[in-house]
Structure formats: structure tokens, C-alpha cells
XYZ file of C-alpha atoms in Angstrom:
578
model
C -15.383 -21.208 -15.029
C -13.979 -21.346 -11.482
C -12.535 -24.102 -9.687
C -10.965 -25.308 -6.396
C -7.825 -27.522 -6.151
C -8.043 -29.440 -2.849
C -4.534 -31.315 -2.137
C -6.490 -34.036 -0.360
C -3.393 -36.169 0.124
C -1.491 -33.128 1.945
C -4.517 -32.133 4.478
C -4.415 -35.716 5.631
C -0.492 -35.781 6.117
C -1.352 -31.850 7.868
C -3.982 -32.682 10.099
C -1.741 -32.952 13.322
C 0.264 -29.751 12.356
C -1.897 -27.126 11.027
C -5.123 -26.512 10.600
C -7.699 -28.873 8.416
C -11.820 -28.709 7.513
C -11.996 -31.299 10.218
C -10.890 -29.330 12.822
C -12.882 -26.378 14.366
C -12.802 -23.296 12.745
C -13.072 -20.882 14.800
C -14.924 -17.779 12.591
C -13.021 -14.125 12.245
C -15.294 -11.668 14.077
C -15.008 -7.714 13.980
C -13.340 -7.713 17.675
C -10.799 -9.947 16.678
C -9.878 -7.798 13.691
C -9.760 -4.535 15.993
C -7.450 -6.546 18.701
C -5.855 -9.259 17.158
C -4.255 -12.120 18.787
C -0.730 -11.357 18.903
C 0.028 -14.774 17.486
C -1.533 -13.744 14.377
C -1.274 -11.404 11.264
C -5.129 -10.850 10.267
C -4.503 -8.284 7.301
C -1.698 -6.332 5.070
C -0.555 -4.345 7.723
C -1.910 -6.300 10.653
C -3.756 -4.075 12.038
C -6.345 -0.972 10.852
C -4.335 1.710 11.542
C -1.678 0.659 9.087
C 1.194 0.768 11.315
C 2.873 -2.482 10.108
C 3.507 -3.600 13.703
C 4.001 -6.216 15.883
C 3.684 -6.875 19.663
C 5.946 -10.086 19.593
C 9.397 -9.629 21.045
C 10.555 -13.433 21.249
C 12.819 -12.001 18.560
C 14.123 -9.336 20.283
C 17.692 -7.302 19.622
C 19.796 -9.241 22.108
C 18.771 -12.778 19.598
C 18.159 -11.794 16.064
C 21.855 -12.493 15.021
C 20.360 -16.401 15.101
C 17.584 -16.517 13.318
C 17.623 -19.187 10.975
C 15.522 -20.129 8.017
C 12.899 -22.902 8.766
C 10.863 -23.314 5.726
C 10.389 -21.895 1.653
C 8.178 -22.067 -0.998
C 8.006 -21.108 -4.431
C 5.586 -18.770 -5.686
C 3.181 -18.696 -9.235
C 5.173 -16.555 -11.825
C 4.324 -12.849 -12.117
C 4.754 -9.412 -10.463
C 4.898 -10.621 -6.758
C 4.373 -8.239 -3.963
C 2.453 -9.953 -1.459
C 1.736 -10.138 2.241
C 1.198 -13.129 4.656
C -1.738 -13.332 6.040
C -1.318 -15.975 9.296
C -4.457 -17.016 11.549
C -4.213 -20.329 14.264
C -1.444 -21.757 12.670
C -2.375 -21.207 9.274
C -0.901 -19.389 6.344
C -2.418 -17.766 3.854
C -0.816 -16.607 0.658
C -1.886 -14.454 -2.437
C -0.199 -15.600 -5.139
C 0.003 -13.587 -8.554
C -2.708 -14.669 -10.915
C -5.782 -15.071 -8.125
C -3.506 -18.196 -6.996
C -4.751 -18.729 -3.078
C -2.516 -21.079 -1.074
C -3.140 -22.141 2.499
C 0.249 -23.531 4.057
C 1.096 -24.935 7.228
C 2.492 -22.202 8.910
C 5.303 -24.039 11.070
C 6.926 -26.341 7.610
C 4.837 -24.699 4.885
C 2.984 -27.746 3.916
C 0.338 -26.777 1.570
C -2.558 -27.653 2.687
C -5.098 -26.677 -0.407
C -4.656 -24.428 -3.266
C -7.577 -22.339 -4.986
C -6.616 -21.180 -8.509
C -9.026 -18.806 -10.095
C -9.566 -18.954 -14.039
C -8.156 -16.128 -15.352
C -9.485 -14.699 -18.973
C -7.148 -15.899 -21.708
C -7.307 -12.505 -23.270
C -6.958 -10.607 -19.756
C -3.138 -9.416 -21.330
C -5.163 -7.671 -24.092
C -6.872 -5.105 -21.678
C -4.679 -4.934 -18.513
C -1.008 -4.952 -18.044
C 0.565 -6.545 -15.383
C -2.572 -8.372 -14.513
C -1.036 -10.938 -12.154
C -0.210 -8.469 -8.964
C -1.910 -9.027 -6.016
C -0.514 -7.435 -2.590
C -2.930 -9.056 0.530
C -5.801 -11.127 1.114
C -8.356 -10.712 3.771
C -10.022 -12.977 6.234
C -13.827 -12.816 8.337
C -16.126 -15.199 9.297
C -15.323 -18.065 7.477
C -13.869 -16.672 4.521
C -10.666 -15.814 2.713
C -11.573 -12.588 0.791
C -10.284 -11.551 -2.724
C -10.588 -9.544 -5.499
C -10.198 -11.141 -9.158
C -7.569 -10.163 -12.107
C -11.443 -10.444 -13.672
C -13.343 -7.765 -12.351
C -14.970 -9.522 -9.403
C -14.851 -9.273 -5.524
C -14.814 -13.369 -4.031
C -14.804 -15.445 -1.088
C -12.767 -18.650 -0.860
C -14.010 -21.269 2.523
C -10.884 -21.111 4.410
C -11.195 -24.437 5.802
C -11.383 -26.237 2.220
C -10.271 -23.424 -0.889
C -13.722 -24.123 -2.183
C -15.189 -20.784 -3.604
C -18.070 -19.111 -1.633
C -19.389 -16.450 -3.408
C -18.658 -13.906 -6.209
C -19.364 -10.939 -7.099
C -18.978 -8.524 -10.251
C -17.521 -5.172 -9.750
C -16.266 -4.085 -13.159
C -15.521 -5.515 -16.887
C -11.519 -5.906 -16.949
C -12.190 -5.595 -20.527
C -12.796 -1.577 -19.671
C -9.774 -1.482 -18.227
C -10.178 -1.617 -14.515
C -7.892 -3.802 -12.205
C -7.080 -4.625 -8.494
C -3.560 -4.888 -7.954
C -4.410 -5.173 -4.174
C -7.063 -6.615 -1.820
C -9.557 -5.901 0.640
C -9.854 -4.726 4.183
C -13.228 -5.958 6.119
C -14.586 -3.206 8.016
C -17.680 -4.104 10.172
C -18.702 -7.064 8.200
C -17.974 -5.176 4.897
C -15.839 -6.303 2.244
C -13.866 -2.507 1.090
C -11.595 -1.633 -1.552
C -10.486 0.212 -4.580
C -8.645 -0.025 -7.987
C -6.956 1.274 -10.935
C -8.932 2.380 -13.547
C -7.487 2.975 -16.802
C -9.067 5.479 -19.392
C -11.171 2.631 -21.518
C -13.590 2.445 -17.931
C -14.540 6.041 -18.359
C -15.146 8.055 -14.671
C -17.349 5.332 -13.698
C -14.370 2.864 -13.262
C -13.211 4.729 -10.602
C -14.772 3.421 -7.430
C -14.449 2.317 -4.123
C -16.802 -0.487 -3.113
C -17.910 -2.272 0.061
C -19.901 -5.790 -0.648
C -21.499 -7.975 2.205
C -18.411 -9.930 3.656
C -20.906 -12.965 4.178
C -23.312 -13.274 0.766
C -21.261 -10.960 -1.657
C -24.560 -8.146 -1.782
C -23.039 -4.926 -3.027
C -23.470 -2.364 -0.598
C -22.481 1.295 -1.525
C -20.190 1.706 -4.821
C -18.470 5.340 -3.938
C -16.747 7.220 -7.239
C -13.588 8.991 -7.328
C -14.760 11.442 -10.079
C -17.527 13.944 -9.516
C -20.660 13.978 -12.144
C -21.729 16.855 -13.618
C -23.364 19.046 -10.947
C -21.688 17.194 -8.018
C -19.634 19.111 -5.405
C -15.557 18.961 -7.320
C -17.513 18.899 -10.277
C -16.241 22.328 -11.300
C -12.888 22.009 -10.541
C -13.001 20.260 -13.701
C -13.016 23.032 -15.991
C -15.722 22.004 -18.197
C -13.804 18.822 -19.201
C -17.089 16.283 -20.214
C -17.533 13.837 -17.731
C -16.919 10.392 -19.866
C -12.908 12.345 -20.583
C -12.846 12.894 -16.427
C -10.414 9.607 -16.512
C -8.122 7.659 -13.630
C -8.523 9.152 -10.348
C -7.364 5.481 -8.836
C -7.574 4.006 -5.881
C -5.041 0.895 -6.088
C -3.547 0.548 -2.583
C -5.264 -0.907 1.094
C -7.344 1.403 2.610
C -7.430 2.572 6.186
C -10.063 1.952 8.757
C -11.144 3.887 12.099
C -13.202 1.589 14.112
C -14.257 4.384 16.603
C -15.027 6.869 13.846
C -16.336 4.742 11.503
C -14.305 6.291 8.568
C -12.205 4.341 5.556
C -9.425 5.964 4.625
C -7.934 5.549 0.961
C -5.706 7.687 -1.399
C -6.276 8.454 -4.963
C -3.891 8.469 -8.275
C -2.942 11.183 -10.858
C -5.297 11.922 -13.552
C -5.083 10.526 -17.233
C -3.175 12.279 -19.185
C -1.010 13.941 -16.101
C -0.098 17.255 -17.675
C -3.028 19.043 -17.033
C -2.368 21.737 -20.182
C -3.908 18.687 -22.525
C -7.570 18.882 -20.077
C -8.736 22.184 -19.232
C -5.374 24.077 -18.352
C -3.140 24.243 -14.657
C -5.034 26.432 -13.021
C -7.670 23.713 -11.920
C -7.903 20.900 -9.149
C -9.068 17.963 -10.769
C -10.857 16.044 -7.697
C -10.032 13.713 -6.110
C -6.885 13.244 -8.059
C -3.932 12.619 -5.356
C -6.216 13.417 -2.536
C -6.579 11.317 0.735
C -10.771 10.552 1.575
C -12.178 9.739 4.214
C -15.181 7.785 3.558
C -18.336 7.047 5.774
C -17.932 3.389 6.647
C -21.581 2.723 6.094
C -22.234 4.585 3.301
C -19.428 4.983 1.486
C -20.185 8.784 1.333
C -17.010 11.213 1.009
C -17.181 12.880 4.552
C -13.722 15.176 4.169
C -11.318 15.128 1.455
C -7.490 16.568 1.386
C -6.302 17.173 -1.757
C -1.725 16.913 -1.431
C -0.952 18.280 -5.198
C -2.212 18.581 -8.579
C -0.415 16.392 -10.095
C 1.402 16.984 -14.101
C 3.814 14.280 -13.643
C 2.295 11.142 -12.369
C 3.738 11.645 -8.922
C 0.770 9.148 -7.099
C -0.627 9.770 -3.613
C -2.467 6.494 -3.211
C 0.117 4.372 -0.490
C -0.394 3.840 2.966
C -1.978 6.293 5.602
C -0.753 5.581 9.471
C -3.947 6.059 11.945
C -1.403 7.363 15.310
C -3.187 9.020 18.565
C 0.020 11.259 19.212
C 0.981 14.800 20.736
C 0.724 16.881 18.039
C 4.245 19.436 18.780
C 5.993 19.671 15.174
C 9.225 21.452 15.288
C 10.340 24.195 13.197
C 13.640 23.229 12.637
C 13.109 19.943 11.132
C 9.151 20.477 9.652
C 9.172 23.485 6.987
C 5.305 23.680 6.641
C 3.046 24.276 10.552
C -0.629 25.034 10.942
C -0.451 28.307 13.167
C -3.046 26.161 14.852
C -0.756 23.379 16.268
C 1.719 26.080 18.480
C 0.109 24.865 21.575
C 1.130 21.228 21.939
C -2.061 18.434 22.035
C -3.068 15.219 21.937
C -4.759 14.308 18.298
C -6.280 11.585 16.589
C -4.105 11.995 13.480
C -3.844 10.344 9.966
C 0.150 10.466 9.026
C 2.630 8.811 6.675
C 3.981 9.561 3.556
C 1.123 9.532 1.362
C 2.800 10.225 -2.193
C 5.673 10.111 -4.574
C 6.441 13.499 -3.462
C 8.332 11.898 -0.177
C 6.511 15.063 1.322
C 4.807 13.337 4.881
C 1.418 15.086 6.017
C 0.288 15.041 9.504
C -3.967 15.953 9.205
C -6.274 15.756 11.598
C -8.106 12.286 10.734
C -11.736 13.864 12.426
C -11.565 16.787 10.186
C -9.116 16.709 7.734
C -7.480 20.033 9.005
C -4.206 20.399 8.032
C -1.720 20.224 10.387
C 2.211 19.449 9.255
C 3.988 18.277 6.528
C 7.971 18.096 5.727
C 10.102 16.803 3.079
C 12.314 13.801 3.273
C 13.980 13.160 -0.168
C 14.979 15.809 -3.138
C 11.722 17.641 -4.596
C 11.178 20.173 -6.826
C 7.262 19.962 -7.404
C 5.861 21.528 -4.254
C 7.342 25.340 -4.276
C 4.886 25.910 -1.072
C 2.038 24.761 0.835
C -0.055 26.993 3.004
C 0.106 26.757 6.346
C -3.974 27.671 7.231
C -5.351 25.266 4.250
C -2.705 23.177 3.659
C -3.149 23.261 -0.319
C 0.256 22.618 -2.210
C 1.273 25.417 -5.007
C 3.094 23.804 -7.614
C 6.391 25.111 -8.947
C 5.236 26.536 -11.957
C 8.813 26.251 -13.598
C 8.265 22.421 -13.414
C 4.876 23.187 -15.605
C 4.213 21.840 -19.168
C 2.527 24.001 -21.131
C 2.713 22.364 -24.891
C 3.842 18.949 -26.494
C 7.494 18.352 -26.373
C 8.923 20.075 -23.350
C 11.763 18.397 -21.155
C 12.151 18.882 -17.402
C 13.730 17.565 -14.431
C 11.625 16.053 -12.097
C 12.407 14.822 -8.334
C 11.292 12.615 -7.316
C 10.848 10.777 -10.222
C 8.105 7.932 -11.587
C 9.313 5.686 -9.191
C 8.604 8.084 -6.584
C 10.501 8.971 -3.525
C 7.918 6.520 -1.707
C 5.674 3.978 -3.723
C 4.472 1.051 -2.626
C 6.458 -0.532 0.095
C 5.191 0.674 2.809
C 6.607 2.243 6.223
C 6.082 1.096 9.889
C 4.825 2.761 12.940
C 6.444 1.588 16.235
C 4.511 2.598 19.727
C 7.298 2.019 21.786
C 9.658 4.671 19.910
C 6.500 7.075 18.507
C 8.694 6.989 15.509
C 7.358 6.193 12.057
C 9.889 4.477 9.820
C 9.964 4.970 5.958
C 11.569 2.760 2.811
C 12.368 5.998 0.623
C 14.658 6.585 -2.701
C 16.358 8.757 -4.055
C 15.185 9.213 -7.487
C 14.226 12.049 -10.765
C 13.591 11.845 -13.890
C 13.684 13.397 -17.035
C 10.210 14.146 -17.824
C 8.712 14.858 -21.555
C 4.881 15.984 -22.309
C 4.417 13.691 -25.287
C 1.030 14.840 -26.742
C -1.164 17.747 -26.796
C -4.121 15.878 -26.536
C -5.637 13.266 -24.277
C -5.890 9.682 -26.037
C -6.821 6.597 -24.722
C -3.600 4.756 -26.091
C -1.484 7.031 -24.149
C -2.569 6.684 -20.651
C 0.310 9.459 -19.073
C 0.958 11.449 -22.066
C 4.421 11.918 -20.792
C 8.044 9.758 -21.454
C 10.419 9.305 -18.482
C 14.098 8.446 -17.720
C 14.462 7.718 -14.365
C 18.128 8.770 -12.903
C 19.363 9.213 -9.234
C 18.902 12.260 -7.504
C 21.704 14.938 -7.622
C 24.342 14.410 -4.629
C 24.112 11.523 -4.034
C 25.305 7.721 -5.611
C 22.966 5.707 -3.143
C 19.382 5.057 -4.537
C 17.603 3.452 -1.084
C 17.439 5.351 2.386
C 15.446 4.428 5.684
C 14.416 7.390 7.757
C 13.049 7.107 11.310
C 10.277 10.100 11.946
C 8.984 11.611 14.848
C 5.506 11.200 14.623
C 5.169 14.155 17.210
C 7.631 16.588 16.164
C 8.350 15.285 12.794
C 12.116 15.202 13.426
C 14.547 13.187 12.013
C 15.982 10.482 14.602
C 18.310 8.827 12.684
C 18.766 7.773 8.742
C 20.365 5.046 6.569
C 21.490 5.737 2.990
C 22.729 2.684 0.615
C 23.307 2.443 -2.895
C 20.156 -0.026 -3.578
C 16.854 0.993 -3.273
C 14.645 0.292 -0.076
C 11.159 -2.106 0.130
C 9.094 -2.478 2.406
C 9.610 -2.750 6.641
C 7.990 -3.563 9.692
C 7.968 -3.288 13.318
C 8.259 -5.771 16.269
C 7.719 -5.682 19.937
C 11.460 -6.767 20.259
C 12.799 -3.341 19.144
C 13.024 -4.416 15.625
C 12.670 -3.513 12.365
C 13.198 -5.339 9.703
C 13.062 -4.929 5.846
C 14.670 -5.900 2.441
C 15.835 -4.393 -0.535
C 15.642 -4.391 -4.057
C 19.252 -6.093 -3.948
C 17.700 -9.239 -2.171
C 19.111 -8.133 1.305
C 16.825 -8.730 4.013
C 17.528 -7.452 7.356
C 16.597 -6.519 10.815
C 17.692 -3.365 12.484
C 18.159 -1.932 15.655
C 14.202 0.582 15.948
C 16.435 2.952 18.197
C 19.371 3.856 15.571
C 18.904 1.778 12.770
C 22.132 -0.218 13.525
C 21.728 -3.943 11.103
C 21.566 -6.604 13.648
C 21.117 -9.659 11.160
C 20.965 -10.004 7.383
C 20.399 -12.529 5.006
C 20.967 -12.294 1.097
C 17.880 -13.857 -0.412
C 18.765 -13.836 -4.184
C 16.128 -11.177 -5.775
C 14.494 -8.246 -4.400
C 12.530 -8.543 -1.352
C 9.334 -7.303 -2.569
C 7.057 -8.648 -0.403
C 5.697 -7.225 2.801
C 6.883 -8.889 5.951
C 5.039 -10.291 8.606
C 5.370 -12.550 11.955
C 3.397 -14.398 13.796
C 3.614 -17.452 16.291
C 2.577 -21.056 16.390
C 3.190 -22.739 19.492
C 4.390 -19.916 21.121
C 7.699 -20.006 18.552
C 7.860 -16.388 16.421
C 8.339 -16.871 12.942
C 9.043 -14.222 10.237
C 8.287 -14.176 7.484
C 8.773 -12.252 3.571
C 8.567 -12.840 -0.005
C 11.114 -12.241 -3.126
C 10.033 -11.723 -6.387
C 9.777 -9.145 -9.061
C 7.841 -5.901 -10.383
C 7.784 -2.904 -11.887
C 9.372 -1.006 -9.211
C 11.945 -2.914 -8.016
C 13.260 -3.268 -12.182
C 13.120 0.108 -12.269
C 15.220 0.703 -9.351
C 17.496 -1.921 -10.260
C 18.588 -0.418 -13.636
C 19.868 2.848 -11.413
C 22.421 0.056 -9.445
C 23.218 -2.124 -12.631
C 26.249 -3.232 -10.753
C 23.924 -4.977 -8.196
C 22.612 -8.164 -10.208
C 19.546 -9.535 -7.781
C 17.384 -12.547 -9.439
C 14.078 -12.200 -9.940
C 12.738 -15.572 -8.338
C 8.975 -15.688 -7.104
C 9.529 -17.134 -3.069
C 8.430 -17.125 0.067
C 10.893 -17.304 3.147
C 10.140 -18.059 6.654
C 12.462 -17.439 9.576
C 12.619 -18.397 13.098
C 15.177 -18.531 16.153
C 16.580 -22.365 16.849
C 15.023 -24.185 19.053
């Protein structure tokens, strides 16, 4: 069923430039993954902790006005959001529709190609089936999940496939839209899980990164008798349906703890289950996980959610004084007054835009502040840290219209932030987005998997959909901000005192970390939906993104139909003359 393309012809043209299965191979271990070699980019966000950074500064502010292009490649067709993943010279690319490519990472020779069979009927059970955001890499191995339900290791010396194994039946409508971390040899991630899977779609699992052996399967959904179980209100446990878990997780080496954040509920207005007064878990929670076991050790619950306003994107692992100030952060634990050192877990976890500082031992609430409009979170409380909902933004029967901000397409979604440690300033692709929001049945059915029908329109205030804002990650102040009228995608952060990111307009750019000043753009033709990376080969940086489409990024487009981006699938990689 599966099968390996091996460009024989191109490995023997590559075998001076890049890597090849005649040279050695020199396996991924667990150390290099918790220190990598600044030359290379070992996983979506480089490192663990999710900060999107970069020691390289060969590329630095004084140069980036002449960076040049050096080599591009197409991509497959499809939604295309992915992330390079770059080891001794060597690309590695995920491709939408389980297409793997290894390319020379100085001219983007390909060097093999691995194309997974995909079901012919895989469009009858899962939209948007060809998404895949990252790949990840240990021992040996190049490690994916499948479009068809399976968790698989491709020999990244050859593309030849190594092992497989089955997670769930696509045909009950589970899906990975993103790929794995390897934590300590195992193989961890989560998914979407649409209503047809039932509760026990909703996992997070961890398989042996070097034989495929399943090793703990964790669910997102409590059983009947379970602690969260009765925050259910009675609903049965086979209609307890899509507590998700569809982006990267986190990893703590010292702790031992995966991080990962969890999706609204099916349907999202919570009238059509067992009324608003309940919690739902772990619907848009953040859980930290025992990295051996898979056991929930803490979980944080941000907001019940009646509007699918997600809280599954990226959480930033930051060791930071802990001093949030009152004029810029509107909710403080009484419990942070006296300024400390922390091991925190921070970002922007949700649609909401809200970001939430916890304690990533614990789980203890901490901060939080808002960034772009919101309506949905009236208060949080300051001991606990548990949101109360504005109830005027409540359905309560079929057929009511509200105003939402943020909207579907959230004030953050996908595209993730950065963390720089030479500014202690977290950086954040936001927009500025509602909706008009209707509850659409009074009744959960498995052909409506939201229950509710959306217009998307730009916040009140303001023409410009796309903003960058740089964040304190100690005081949670604002240190500067960039509004433009097209929305923002994904950045990241460079020893150089760079950041650079693209837009849904198919600007890609590099900024100045310290006040956001544009140092160097380039217009790539369609939205830059990829998440960028660089890395060095022969001590020369390169950097590297990818263009291509989505659901996001059209959605964001039709609120800036003046702006008329492509939609080409490519990948683009950059480098200063030599």
C-alpha cells in the first residue's frame, strides 16, 4: 500500500553537496534535541520550549537589507503550512498529502522523495486532509503521522519506510493536521477528532520512536466515573465529542512534562449539551502530561467555550522574573506582588488573544492580559484563574445572532509567536477580527460539527486586519506594536536581533526585535503560510519559509479583498551574497 520514491539519479549528482545513504549518518540522540547545534533546525519550533528562536546572527540588523534568494521549490497541492526541518546539511520537508522530501539544503536538490498512499475515499470522511505543519527527526528516522490514521517512520538516509503504526480509523473521523515532537525516545502527539470518533478519538499518544510499540494512549474526555467526568452534566459519554488536540505539543526535559492544548467541544453552544453552567473538560484547557505515562498531572482550563474560540496553539516554556504590571496586565495572582524567578508556561494560548502566564510546575495561575478586541471573557479570577464568560454573549436557543470578537479566525490561530532571550520579549502574529455568530440547531448532530454559522468582519475601530505585538514576558507590557491592513502569519527570532515573518498578502519580512522597524522585505506572491526557519551549511545562514494556502489565510484574505495574493504551494530559501 506504501511506497518509497528514491531519485537515484539526483543522490548521485548530490553526493558532494548534501547528505546521501553513503555517507555517515550520524543518529539524532535526546541531547542533541535538548541543545541543538546551532547550524540546525531539529523540530517546528526548533527547540522544546517553543520559542521559535534562533542563536545565528550572521544575518544580523546591520546586513539583512541584502539578503538574496538562493534557491525554490514547488510544493504538492493542498493546504500548505509547513515547517523546515534542517539537520547536517539536509532539508527536510512535509509536504501536504504525507509527501516527504529531503532536499539539499544549500541548492534544494532533491535528494529522495517518500509519498505515502493516501485512501482514495479519505475526502469522504475528513476535510482538508492534506495539511501537515512539521516533521520530526531521532535516531535514524524522519517521523510522521499519516492523513490515514497511522503514526510512521521514514529512514532518513534513503525515504524508505521504517515502521508504522495505527492510531485511529480516518474513516471515524480523526485527523493530524500536524506532527510529532520526540520526547525521550517517544514519538508524542495529538489530533482532531471529529464527532463520528466518539470520546475515544480524542487522544494524545506517545509510540516507541525506534519500533513504532504504542506506549500510553492519554484521552481528552473523561469516562464515566473519571475525575471531569461530572462537569459533564450527565451528557452520555459516546455524545462527550471533540475535545482536540491538533497543534505541537510542548516538552520540559527537566520536568518531564508534555504540554498540549485542547479544542472547543462539538456542538460549541453549550445550551444544545447539558446547559452553560458546566465545564466540559478538557475543552480549551492547557495539560500537562506525565512524559512517561501520559497521565494528566495538572490541567488549566482558559474558557468554556460557545463559540469555537480554540485554545490548542503554541505554549512558550520561559524561566523569567515573574513582576506583571498593573497598568498594562488587567488580571494578577495576589500571589505574584513580590517579584520571582519562575519556571513559567506563557503565550497566547487561544482565539481569545487573551495571553496567560501559569506556573508550568503547578499550573497556578499567575497573569493574563488582553491584546486584541474581546468580548467573551467579562472576568477571570485572580486566586483560580477560571474565566467567567459574558453571559450577554450566551446562546440560549436555536436562532440567536451575536457579535463575537474575536471571531472564528481568532485573534491568534495557528501561526505561531516567537520568544527572543536577548529582549525577554515574546512576539505575537495577531488579527483583528469578529464575527457575526448564529446558534444554528437546538440539538447536537453529527452533520453539524459547530452548530453555529459565522461571518467573519474586522474588528470595530480599526481598517487594518494583521498586528505584531512585542510582550514583556516579565511584566507583560507592551514594548512596541505594528498594525497593517493584511493579516499577520507566523514569525521567528534570530540571534542577529531579528525577527522575521510574512503575511497573508505574500509579504515576507524581517524586522528590527527592538522596535519592530522592517529592515528587508520581499513580496513572495501568496500568503506566507509557512513557518520560518534558518539554519547554516558551511557556516553560510540561510532562511528559509513557505507560501501556500489554507483555511485561515482565505479567510483573512476576503476581509482585504483589495489585496489579491496567489495561492501558489513554494518553498523559498534566502541567504546573504557571498
Amino acid at each position: 500500500m506504501y511506497r518509497s520514491i528514491v531519485c537515484a539519479t539526483l543522490l548521485i549528482g548530490a553526493v558532494a553537496l548534501a547528505q546521501s545513504p553513503d555517507d555517515e549518518f550520524v543518529p539524532v540522540t535526546d541531547r542533541m534535541l535538548r541543545n541543538p547545534d546551532p547550524a540546525d533546525w531539529l523540530m517546528w519550533r526548533r527547540t522544546f520550549d517553543h520559542w521559535g528562536y534562533s542563536p545565528l546572527e550572521q544575518i544580523d540588523r546591520s546586513n539583512v537589507e541584502s539578503l538574496q534568494l538562493v534557491w525554490t521549490q514547488g510544493l504538492e497541492p493542498g493546504d500548505q503550512e509547513g515547517t523546515p526541518l534542517v539537520y547536517d546539511g539536509v532539508m527536510y520537508f512535509p509536504n501536504p498529502s504525507d509527501v516527504t522530501q529531503a532536499l539539499d539544503a544549500r541548492t534544494g536538490d532533491l535528494l529522495w522523495e517518500y509519498r505515502r498512499d493516501v485512501p482514495d475515499d479519505i475526502g469522504d470522511y475528513i476535510s482538508s486532509s492534506a495539511r501537515n505543519r512539521n516533521l520530526a527527526i531521532y535516531g535514524n528516522y524522519i517521523l510522521d503521522n499519516g492523513v490515514d490514521g497511522y503514526a510512521y517512520a521514514i529512514d532518513a538516509r534513503t525515504g524508505e519506510l521504517a515502521w508504522e503504526s495505527f492510531i485511529l480509523d480516518y474513516r471515524r473521523g480523526a485527523r493530524h493536521s500536524s506532527g510529532p515532537i520526540v520526547a525521550n525516545g517517544k514519538v508524542i502527539s495529538g489530533r482532531s477528532c471529529r464527532p463520528a470518533g466518539g470520546p475515544e478519538a480524542c487522544v494524545v499518544t506517545a509510540f516507541d520512536a525506534g519500533t513504532g510499540a504504542e506506549i500510553w494512549r492519554t484521552r481528552t474526555i473523561p469516562r464515566p466515573g473519571e475525575p471531569g467526568d461530572e462537569t459533564w452534566g450527565g451528557v452520555p459519554y459516546e455524545q462527550r465529542w471533540h475535545v482536540g488536540t491538533w497543534m505541537v505539543p510542548t516538552f520540559d526535559a527537566e520536568l518531564n512534562r508534555i504540554y498540549t492544548g485542547t479544542s472547543v467541544t462539538s456542538p460549541a453552544p453549550k445550551f444544545m449539551l447539558a446547559g452553560n453552567g458546566e465545564q466540559y473538560l478538557y475543552h480549551n484547557s492547557t495539560l500537562a502530561l506525565d512524559g512517561d505515562t501520559g497521565e494528566i498531572v495538572w490541567y488549566f482550563q482558559h474558557l468554556v467555550d460557545h463559540w469555537d474560540l480554540d485554545h490548542p496553539y503554541e505554549r512558550m516554556l520561559v524561566d523569567t522574573i515573574v513582576d506583571p504590571h498593573p497598568d498594562a496586565v488587567r488580571w494578577i495572582s495576589p500571589r505574584t506582588r513580590a517579584p520571582q524567578e519562575r519556571k513559567v508556561i506563557t503565550g497566547i494560548p487561544g482565539k481569545t488573544g487573551l495571553v496567560y502566564t501559569l506556573d508550568r510546575e503547578t499550573g497556578e495561575f499567575l497573569w493574563a492580559r488582553e491584546t486584541v478586541e474581546q468580548n467573551v471573557v467579562a472576568e477571570i479570577n485572580t486566586e483560580s484563574g477560571a474565566a467567567t464568560v459574558n453571559r450577554e454573549k450566551l446562546y440560549t436557543a436555536a436562532g440567536q445572532e451575536l457579535l463575537i470578537c474575536p471571531g472564528a479566525l481568532g485573534g491568534k490561530n495557528y501561526p505561531s509567536g516567537t520568544y527572543s532571550p536577548l529582549t525577554r520579549f515574546m512576539y505575537f502574529p495577531l488579527q483583528n477580527t469578529c464575527m457575526l455568530s448564529t446558534s444554528a440547531a437546538e440539538e447536537p448532530s453529527l452533520d453539524d460539527l459547530y452548530a453555529i454559522r459565522t461571518r467573519g468582519q474586522i474588528a470595530p475601530g480599526t481598517e487594518n486586519v494583521g498586528t505584531i505585538e512585542a510582550i514583556s514576558a516579565s511584566t507583560g507590557e507592551t514594548q512596541w506594536k505594528l498594525e497593517q491592513r493584511a493579516g499577520m502569519l507566523s514569525l521567528m527570532s534570530t540571534g542577529g536581533g531579528l525577527l522575521f515573518g510574512g503575511d497573508v498578502n505574500g509579504r515576507f519580512r524581517a524586522y528590527d526585535h527592538e522596535d519592530g522597524e522592517i529592515l528587508w522585505e520581499v513580496n513572495l506572491g501568496a500568503p506566507v503560510n509557512g513557518y520560518p526557519a534558518t539554519y547554516a551549511v558551511d557556516g553560510r545562514q540561510h532562511v528559509a519559509v513557505s507560501t501556500g494556502g489554507s483555511g485561515l489565510v482565505f479567510g483573512l484574505a476576503r476581509l482585504t479583498p483589495e489585496l489579491r495574493a496567489g495561492a501558489a504551494n513554494r518553498l523559498f530559501v534566502f541567504a546573504l551574497p557571498e
